[in-house]
XYZ file of C-alpha atoms in Angstrom:
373
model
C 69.217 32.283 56.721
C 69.142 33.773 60.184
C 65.864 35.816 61.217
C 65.951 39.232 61.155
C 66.252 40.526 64.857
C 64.289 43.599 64.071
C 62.489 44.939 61.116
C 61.775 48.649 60.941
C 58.994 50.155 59.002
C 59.433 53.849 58.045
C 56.619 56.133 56.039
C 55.910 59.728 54.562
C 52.103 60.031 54.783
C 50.633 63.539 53.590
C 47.287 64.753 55.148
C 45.576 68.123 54.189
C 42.722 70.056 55.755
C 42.530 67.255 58.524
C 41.988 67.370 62.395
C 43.458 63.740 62.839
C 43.878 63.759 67.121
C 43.132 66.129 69.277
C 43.899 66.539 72.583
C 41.862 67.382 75.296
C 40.820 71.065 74.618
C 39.979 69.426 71.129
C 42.919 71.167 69.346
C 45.883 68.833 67.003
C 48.194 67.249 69.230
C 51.276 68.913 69.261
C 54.974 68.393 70.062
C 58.087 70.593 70.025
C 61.029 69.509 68.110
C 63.880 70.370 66.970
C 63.655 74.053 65.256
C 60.018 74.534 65.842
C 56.532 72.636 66.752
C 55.207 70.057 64.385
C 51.792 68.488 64.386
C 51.594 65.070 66.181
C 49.393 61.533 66.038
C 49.832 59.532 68.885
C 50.954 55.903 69.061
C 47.899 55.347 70.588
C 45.722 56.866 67.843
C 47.755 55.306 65.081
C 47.349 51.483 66.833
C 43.887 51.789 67.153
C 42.933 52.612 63.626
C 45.565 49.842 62.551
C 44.545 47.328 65.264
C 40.403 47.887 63.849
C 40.848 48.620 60.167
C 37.687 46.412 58.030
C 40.547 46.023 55.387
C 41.581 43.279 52.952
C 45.007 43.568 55.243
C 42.895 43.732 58.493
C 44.193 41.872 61.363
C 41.046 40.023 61.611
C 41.690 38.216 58.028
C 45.175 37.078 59.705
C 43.698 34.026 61.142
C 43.613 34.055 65.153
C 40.809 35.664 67.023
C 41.135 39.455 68.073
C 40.346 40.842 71.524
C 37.845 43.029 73.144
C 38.791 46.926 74.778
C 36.519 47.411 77.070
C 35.429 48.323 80.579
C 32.026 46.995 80.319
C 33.214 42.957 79.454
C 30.936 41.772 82.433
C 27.796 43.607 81.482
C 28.329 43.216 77.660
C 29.613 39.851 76.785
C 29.340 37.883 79.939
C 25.646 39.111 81.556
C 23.836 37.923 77.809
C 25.532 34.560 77.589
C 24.090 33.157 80.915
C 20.523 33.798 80.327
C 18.620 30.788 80.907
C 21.035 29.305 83.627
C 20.278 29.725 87.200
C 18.356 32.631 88.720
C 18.378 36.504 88.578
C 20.158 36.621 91.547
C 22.876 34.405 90.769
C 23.591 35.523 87.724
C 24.125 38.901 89.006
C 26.306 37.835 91.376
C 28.929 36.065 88.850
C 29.121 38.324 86.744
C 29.812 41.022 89.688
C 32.411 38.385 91.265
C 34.007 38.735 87.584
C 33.983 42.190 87.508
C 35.864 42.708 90.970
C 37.776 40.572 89.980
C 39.197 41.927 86.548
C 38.369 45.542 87.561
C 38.180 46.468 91.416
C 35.782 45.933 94.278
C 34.915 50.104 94.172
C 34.171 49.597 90.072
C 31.490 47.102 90.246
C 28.135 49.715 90.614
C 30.026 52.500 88.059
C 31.174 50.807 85.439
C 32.875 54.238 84.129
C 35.291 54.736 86.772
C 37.106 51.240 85.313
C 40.180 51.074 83.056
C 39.476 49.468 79.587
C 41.277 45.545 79.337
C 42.517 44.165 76.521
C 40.393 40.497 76.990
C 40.694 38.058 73.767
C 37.899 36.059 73.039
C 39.059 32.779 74.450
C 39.841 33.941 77.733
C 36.069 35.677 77.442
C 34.721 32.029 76.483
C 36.288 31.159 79.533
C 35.082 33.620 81.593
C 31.741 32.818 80.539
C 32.157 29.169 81.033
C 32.843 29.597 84.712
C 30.217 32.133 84.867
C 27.631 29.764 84.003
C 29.189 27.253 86.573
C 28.653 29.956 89.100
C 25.166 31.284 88.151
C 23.843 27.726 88.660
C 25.066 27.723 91.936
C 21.865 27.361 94.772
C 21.801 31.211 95.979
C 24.023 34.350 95.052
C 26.404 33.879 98.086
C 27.090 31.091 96.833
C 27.650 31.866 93.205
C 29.708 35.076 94.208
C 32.011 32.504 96.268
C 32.719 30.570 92.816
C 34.312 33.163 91.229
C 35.708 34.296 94.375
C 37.820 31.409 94.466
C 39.114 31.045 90.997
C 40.747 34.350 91.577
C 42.164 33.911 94.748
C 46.248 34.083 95.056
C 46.748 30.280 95.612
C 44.288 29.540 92.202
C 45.913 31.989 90.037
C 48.515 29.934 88.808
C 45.731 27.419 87.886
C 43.656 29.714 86.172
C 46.590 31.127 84.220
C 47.499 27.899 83.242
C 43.537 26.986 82.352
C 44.247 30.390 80.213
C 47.599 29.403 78.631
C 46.318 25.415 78.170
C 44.231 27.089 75.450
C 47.260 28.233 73.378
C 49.587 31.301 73.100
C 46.920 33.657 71.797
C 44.287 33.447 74.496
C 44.234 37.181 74.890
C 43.832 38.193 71.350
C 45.930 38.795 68.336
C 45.953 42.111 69.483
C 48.090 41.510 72.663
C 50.649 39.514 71.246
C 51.148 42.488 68.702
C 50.990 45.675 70.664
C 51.137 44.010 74.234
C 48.895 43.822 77.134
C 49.238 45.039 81.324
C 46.374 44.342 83.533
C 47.562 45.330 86.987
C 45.309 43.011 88.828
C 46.973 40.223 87.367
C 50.616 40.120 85.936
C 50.431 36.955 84.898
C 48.287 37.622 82.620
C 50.811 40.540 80.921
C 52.080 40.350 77.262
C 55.774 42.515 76.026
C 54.333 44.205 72.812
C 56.474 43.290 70.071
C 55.900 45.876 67.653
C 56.542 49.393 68.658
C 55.037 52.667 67.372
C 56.125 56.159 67.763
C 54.275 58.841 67.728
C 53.723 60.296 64.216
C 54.454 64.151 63.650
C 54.885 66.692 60.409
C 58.587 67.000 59.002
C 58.067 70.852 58.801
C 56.924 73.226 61.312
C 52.644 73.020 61.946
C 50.160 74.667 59.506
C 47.194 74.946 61.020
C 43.796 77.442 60.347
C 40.656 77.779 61.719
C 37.666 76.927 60.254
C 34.550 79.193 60.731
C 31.582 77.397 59.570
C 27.805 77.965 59.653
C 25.092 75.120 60.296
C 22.097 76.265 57.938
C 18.715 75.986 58.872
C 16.465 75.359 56.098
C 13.390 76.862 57.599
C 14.728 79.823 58.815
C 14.408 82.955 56.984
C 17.071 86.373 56.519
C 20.689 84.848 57.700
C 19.392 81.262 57.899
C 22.655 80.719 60.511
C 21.284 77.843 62.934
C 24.791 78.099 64.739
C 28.184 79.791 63.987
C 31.206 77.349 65.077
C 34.742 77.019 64.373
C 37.230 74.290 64.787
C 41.340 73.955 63.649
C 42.027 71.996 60.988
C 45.760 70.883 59.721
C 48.079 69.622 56.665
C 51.166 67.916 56.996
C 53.661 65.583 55.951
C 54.193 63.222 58.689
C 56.931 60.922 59.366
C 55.847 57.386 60.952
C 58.390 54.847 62.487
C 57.703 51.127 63.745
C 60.015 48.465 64.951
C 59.253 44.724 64.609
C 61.167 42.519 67.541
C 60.711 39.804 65.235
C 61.522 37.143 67.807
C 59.510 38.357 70.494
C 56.493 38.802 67.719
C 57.360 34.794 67.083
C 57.497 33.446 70.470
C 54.032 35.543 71.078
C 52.461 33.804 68.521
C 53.363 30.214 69.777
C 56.431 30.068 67.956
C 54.875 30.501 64.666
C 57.192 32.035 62.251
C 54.665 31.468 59.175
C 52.464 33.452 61.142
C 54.760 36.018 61.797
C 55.655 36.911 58.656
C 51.694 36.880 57.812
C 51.539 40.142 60.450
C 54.478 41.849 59.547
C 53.159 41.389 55.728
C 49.952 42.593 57.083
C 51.227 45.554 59.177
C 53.111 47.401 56.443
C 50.056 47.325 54.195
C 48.121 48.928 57.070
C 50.783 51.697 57.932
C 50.977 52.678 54.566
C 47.005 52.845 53.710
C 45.310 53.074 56.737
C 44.676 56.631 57.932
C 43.316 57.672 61.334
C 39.484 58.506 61.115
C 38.448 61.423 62.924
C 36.306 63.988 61.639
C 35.187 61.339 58.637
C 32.253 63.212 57.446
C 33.733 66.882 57.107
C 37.603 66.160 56.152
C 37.399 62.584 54.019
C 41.043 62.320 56.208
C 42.130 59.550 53.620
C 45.747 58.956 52.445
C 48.160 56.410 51.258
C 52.052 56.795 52.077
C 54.269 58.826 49.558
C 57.169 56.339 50.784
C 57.883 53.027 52.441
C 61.085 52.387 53.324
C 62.037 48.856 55.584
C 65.026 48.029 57.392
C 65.713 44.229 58.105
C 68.515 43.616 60.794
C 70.117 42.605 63.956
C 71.252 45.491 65.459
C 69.114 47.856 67.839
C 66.801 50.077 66.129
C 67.322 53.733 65.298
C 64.454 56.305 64.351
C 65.711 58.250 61.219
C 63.404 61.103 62.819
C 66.662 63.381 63.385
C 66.418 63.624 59.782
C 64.046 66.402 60.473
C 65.542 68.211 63.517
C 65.538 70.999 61.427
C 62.267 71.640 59.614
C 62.132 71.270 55.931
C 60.107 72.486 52.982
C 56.795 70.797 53.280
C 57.353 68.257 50.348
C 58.011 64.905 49.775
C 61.518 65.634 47.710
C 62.515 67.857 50.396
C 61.814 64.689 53.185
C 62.560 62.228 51.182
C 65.999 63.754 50.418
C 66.173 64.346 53.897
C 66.125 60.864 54.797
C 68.248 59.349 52.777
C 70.718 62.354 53.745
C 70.666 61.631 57.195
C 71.051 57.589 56.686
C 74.348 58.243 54.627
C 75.456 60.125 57.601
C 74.586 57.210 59.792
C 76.081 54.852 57.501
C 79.106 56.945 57.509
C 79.383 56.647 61.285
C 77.926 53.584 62.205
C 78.628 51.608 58.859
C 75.640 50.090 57.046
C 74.101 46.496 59.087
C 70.577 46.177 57.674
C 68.617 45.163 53.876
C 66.577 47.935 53.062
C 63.658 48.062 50.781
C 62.082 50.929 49.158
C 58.432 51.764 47.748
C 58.113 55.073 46.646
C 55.893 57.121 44.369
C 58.636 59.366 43.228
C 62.441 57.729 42.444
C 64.619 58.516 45.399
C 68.182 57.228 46.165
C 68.465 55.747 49.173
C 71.794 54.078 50.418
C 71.954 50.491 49.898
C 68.331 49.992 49.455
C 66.686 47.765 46.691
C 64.436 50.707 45.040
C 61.325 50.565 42.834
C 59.725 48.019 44.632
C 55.567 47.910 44.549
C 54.214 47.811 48.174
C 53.034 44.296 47.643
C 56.365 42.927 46.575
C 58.289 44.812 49.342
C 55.871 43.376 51.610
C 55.937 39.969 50.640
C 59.651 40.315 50.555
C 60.083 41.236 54.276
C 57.712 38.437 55.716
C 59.408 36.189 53.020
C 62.814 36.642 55.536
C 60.238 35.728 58.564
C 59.009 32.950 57.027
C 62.124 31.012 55.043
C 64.254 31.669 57.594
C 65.324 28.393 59.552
């Protein structure tokens, strides 16, 4: 059985009285489409929540070490580890070497002004390594010079290959899933293999404000300790993914096994894990209505035209919409992938194996990963 060349992973997830991303006036993200705007979630927004979920289908209880997203690594991870070794003075200047290095020269004193990397933790056990070589260096010229050198155009290629000598997932599990560009280095960049779009509402926005009053308890006659509003919105939102399966392999060393363990993973993830803003005033918790997965060779297609036009604000209405739109596809294109369905409600989509539990279509998808040879 031949691998699937992509696998695409498409949800209904319903959210009410939620303020899931904002932008930057603090509003729901937005996008116009089709007959009218919808309400939006980022790519970005959705990856994040996926990429850090504390869930039995985390990506931490995969196997290989995660990564770090940060533009404090120098100060935070590396600064602690060298305590003991060398003197003030050197130390400082190793882990500034490091930061020039990774950041910019202009970065080093405001650490703010950086752009967050995506380091895994065994190229941060390696920075820290060399770190310590540096810090026990005689004075801070000469520690700064260390570091200096390993980054240097002619010792690039050997400290990428020091990097890749530790295995295919020495930036994180992270990178090899959603991808990785450091400009400073391009070596060091990873192709995401799994693609996210950005989520938005099958129907046109609803959105209301919310007035609200902060109480103070010791105040007497109106009691109001502030008067504030903020938007809040429900919707029905379509989410698409695409799996390059063999891209997603050859990230993960040529793993297959381990393949199939994240795509199992992912789907879980999409269809449970919600984005977590607001936590403590809109409980913004949800599971997907429907999970439908596409296993093939040809290029992906969003079924998001399915909702070009708005429609009624349920899950028959989308659902019907969807399969609508893939018989019309079908019709044009003629049918090329296995599909599997999970749904809470019976719907008839074309060619797909129905009635499926999320667990068995899961299992069934990374089973194609996995067995295939």
């Amino acid at each position: 059985m031949a691998i699937p060349r992509f696998i695409q992973i498409h949800a209904l997830v319903s959210h009410s009285a939620a303020l899931l991303n904002r932008d930057d006036s603090g509003f729901a993200k937005r996008l116009p489409f089709g007959d009218g705007v919808r309400t939006r979630i980022s790519s970005q927004c959705l990856k994040r929540h996926w990429r850090t979920a504390e869930d039995a289908f985390g990506l931490d209880k995969i196997g290989p070490e995660l990564a770090v997203r940060s533009r404090r690594l120098p100060e935070e991870r590396i600064l602690p580890a060298l305590a003991g070794i060398g003197t003030e003075e050197t130390r400082k200047a190793a882990v500034e070497a490091i930061a020039v290095a990774l950041y910019s020269k202009n970065a080093v004193k405001d650490p703010s002004t950086r752009q967050a990397l995506l380091i895994g933790e065994p190229e941060i056990a390696y920075l820290v390594s060399k770190a310590k070589d540096a810090a026990a260096e005689p004075d801070a010229k000469a520690a700064g010079a260390f570091i200096e050198k390993l980054f240097k155009k002619e010792e690039k290629a050997n400290l990428s290959a020091l990097l890749k000598a530790k295995g295919p997932l020495n930036a994180g599990l992270e990178a090899a899933l959603f991808g990785r560009m450091i400009t400073s280095d391009p070596d060091a960049n990873t192709d995401a293999a799994i693609h996210v779009a950005h989520a938005f509402t099958v129907h046109r926005e609803q959105a209301e404000t919310d007035y609200f009053t902060v109480v103070d308890d010791l105040e007497t006659g109106t009691g109001a300790g502030g008067i504030f509003d903020t938007e809040i919105n429900a919707g029905l939102f379509y989410v698409y993914v695409v799996v390059d399966v063999p891209l997603l392999i050859a990230n993960l060393g040529a793993d297959a096994p381990l393949a199939a363990k994240v795509v199992e993973h992912l789907i879980h993830l999409i269809a449970t894990v919600s984005p977590g803003a607001k936590k403590g005033s809109t409980a913004p918790y949800a599971y997907a209505d429907l999970v439908l997965v596409e296993s093939g060779a040809r290029q992906p297609r969003s079924l998001a035209n399915a909702f070009r036009t708005a429609v009624a604000p349920t899950v028959a209405a989308a659902g019907t919409a969807l399969a609508v739109h893939l018989a019309k596809l079908d019709g044009m294109y003629g049918p090329g992938e296995t599909r599997r369905l999970a749904a809470l409600d019976p719907l008839d989509v074309p060619a797909a194996q129905g009635s499926l539990t999320l667990a068995a279509l899961a299992q069934a998808v990374a089973a194609d990963i996995a067995d295939a040879g």
